[in-house]
Short mmCIF file of C-alpha atoms in Angstrom, two decimals:
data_model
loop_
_atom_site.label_atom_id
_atom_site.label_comp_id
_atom_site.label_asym_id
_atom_site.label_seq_id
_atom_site.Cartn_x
_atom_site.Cartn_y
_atom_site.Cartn_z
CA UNK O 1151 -21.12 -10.16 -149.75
CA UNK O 1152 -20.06 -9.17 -153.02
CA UNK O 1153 -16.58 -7.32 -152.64
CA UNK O 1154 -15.82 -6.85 -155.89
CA UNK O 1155 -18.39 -4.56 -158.31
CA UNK O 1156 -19.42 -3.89 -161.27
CA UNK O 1157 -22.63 -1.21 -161.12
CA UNK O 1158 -23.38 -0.73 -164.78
CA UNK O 1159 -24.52 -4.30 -166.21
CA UNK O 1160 -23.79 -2.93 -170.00
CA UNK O 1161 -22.31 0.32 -171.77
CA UNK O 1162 -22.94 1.23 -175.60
CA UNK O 1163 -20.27 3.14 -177.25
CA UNK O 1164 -19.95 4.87 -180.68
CA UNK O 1165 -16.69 3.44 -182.71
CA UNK O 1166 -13.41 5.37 -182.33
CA UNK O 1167 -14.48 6.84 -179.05
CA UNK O 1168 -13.34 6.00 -175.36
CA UNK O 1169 -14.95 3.30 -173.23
CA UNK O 1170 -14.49 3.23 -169.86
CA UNK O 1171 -15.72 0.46 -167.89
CA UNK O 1172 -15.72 1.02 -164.15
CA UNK O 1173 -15.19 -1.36 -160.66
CA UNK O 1174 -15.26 -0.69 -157.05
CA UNK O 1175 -13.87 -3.36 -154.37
CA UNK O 1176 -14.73 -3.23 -150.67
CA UNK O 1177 -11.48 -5.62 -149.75
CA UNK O 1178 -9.00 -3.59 -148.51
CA UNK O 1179 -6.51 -6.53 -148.81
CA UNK O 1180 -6.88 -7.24 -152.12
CA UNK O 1181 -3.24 -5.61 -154.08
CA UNK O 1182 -3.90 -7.17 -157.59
CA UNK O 1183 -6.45 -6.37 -160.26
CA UNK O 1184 -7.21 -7.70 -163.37
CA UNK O 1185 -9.60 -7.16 -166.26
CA UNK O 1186 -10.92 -10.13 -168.18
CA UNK O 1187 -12.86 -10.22 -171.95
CA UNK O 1188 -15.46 -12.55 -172.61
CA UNK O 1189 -16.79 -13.41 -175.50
CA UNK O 1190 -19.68 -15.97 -176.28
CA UNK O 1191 -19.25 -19.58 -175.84
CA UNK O 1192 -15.60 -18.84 -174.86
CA UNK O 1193 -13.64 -18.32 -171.66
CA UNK O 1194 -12.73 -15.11 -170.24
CA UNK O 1195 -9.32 -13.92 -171.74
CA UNK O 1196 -6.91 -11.68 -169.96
CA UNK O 1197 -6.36 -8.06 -171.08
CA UNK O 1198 -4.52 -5.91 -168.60
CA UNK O 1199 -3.36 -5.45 -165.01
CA UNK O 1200 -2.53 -3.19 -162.32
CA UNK O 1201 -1.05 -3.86 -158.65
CA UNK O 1202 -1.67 -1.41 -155.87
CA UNK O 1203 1.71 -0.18 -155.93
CA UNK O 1204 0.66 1.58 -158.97
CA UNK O 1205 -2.20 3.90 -160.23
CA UNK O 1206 -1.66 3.23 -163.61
CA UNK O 1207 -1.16 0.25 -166.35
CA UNK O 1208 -1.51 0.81 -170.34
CA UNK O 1209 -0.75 -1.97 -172.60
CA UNK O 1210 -2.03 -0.36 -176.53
CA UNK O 1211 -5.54 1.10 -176.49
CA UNK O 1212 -6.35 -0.29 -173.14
CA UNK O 1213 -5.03 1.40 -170.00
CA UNK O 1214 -6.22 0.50 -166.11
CA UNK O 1215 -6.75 3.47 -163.84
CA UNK O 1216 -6.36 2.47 -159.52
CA UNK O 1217 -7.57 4.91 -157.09
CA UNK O 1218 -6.88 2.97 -153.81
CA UNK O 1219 -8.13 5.78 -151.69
CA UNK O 1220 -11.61 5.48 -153.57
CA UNK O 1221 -10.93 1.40 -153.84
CA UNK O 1222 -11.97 2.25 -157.49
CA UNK O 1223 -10.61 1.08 -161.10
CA UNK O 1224 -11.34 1.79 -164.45
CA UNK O 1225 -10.60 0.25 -168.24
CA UNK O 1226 -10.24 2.72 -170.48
CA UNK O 1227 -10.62 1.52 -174.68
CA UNK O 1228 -9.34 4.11 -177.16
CA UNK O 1229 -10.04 3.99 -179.66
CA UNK O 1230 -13.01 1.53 -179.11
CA UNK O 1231 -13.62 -0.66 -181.75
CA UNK O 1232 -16.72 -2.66 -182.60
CA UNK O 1233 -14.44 -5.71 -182.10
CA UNK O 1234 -14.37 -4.67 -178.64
CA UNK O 1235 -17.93 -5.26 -178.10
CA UNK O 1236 -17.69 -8.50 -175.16
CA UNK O 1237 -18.32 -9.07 -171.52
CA UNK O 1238 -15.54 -7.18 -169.30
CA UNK O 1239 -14.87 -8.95 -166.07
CA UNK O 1240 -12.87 -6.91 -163.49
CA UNK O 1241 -11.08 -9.33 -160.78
CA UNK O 1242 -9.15 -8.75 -157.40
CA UNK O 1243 -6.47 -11.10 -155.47
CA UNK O 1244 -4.37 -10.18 -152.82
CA UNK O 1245 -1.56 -11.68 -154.00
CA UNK O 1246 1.66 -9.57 -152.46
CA UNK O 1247 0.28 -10.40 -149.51
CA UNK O 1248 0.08 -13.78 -149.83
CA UNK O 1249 -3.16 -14.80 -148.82
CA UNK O 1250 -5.11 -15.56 -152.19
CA UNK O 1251 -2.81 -18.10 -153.53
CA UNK O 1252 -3.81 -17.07 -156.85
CA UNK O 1253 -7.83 -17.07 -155.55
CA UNK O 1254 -9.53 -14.25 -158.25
CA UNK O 1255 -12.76 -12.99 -156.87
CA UNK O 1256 -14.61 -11.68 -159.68
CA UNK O 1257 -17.35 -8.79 -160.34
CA UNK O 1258 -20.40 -9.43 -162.09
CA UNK O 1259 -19.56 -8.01 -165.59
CA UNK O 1260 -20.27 -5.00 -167.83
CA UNK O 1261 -21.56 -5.88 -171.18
CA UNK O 1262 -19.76 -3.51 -173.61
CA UNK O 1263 -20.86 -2.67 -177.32
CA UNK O 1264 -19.41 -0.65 -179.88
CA UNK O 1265 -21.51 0.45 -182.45
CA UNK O 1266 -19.85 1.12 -185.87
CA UNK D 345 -6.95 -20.70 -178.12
CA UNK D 346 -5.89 -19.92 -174.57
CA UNK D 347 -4.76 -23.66 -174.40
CA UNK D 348 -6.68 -24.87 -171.72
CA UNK D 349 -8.79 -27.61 -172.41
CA UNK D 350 -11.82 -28.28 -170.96
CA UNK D 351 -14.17 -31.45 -171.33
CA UNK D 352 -17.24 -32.26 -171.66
CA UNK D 353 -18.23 -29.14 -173.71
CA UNK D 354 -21.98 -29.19 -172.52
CA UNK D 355 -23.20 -31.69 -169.85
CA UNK D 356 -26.99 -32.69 -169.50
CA UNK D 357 -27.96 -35.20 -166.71
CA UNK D 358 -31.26 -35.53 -164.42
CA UNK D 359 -31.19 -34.35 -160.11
CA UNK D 360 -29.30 -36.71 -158.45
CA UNK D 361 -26.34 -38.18 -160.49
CA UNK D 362 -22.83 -37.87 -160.87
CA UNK D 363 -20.80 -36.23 -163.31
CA UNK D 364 -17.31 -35.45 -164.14
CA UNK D 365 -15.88 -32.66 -165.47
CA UNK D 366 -12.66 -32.69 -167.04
CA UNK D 367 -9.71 -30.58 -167.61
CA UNK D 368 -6.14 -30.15 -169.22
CA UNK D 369 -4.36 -27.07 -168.29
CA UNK D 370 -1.95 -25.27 -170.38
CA UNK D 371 1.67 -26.97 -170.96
CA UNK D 372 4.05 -25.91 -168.38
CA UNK D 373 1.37 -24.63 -166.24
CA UNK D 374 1.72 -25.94 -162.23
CA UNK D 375 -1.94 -24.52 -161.03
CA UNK D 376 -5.47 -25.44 -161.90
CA UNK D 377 -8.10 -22.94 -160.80
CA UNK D 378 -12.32 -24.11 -161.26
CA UNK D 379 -14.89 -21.64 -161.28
CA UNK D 380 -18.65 -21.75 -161.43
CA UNK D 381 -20.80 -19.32 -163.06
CA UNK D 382 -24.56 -19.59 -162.67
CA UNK D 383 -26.95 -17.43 -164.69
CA UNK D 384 -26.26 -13.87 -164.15
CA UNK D 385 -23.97 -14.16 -161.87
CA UNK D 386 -19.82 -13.43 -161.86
CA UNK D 387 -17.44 -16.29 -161.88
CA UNK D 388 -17.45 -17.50 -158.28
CA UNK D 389 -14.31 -19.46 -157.83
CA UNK D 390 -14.56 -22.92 -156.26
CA UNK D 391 -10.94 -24.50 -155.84
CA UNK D 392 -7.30 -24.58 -156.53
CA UNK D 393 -4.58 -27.23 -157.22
CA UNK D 394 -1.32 -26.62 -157.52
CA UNK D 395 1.39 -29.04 -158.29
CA UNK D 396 -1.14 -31.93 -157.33
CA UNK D 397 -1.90 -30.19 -154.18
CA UNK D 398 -5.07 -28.66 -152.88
CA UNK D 399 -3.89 -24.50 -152.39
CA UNK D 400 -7.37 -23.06 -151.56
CA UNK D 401 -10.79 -23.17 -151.31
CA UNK D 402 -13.66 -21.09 -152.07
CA UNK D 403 -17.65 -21.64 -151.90
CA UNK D 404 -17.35 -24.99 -152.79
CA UNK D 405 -20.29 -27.86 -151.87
CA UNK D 406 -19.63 -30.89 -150.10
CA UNK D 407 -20.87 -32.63 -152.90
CA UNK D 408 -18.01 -31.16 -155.07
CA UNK D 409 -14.71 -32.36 -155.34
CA UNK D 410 -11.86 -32.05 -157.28
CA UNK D 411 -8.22 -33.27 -157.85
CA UNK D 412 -5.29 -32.88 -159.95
CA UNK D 413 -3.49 -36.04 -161.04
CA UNK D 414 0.77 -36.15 -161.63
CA UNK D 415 0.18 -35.34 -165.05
CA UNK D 416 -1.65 -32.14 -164.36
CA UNK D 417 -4.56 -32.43 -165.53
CA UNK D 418 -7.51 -31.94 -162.93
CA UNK D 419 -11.17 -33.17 -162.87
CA UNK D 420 -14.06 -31.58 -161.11
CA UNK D 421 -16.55 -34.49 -159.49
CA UNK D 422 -20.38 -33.21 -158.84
CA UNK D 423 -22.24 -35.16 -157.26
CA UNK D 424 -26.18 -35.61 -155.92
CA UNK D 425 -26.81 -32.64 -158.44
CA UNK D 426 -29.50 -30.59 -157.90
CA UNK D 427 -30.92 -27.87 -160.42
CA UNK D 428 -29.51 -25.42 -158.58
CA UNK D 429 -26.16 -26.36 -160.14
CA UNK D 430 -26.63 -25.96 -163.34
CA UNK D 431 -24.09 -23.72 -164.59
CA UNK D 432 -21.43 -22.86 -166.87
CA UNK D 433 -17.97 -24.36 -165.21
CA UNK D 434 -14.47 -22.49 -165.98
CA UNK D 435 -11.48 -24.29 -165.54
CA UNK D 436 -8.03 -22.21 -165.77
CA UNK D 437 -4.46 -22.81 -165.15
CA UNK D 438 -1.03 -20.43 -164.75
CA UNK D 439 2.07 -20.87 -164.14
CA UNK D 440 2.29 -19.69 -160.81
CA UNK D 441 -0.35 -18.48 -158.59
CA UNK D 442 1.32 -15.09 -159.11
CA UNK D 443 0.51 -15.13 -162.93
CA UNK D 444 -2.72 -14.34 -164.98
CA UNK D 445 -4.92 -17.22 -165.35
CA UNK D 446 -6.05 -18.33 -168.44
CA UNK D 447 -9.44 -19.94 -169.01
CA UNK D 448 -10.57 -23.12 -171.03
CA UNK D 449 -14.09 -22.40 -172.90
CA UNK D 450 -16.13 -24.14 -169.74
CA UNK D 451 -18.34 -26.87 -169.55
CA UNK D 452 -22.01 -25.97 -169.78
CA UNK D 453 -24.08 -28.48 -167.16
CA UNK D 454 -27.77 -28.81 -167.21
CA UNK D 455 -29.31 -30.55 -164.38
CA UNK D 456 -33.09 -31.28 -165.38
#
């Protein structure tokens, strides 16, 4: 049961214009969302966040959408860059409720690339 | 550097051993988080330590176990390995279960 979802495995994007990578979650307790980088032969490294009492987060060029009605977020890059080009990992915890004790369940990952 | 160290960096043994997988979290960081990510597949997370103490559980085999030791620093035991478990495996650590976690660069196991 995957309850966290990525549907498009990769996205190719033209430098300087917006990226936006997309997730769905079936949880309905999960309150806390997260989007992870990855590049090769590292670890995924944190980029932005968003709890449900929120719809929106923006930290520089990247800025989380949350529709909890939909149980939909987005990452959008912009300007993308071609330094941008990695493995985006959206993750869920329900974590103001208490439950997940930190616990991220991950999606499956969007490869993104951004062609100069 | 996200300051998480993780050791071995790549891991190749045969069906049936034992291995260890090692890691050092972040200084000042209380909670040790190990994931497991098999080809084409999302990070699936397999345990949590915090302060020394086990704080949850996910998919995790019997034949896995893990700890974290007074200093911190946690180790991941597999054992009776099959093929089926090779895979690249995340350690992270934060400072409190409420923060972001922050990955090491994983250990890479091949079971052949």
């Amino acid at each position: 049961d995957q309850q966290v979802k990525q549907n498009s495995p990769s996205l190719s994007v033209q430098e300087g214009r917006i990226s936006i990578l997309n997730c769905d979650y079936t949880n309905s307790m999960f309150d806390y969302f997260l989007w992870y980088k990855k590049y090769p032969a590292e670890g995924p490294t944190f980029l932005i966040s968003i709890s449900s009492i929120k719809d929106k987060n923006e930290d520089g060029r990247f800025t989380v959408f949350l529709n909890k009605s939909a149980k939909h977020l987005s990452l959008h890059i912009v300007p993308s860059q071609p330094g941008d080009s990695a493995v985006y990992f959206c993750a869920a915890s329900a974590y103001l409720s208490g439950t997940s004790y930190g616990k991220l369940t991950f999606g499956q990952g969007t490869i993104l690339t951004v062609h100069p | 550097d996200s300051g998480v160290t993780q050791t071995p960096k790549h891991l190749i043994t045969a069906t049936g051993q034992r291995v260890t997988l090692r890691c050092s979290p972040r200084s000042g960081d209380l909670s040790v988080y190990w994931y497991q990510q098999s080809l084409d597949q999302g990070l699936q997370f397999l345990i949590q330590y915090y302060n020394g103490e086990e704080r949850a559980k996910g998919n995790i085999l019997e034949r896995f176990s893990a700890q974290q030791f007074p200093d911190l620093h946690s180790e991941l035991n597999l054992s009776s390995l099959e093929l089926g478990d090779s895979a690249l495996y995340f350690c992270a650590s934060s400072v409190t279960v409420f923060s972001p976690l922050h990955f090491g660069n994983g250990t890479r196991l091949t079971v052949t």
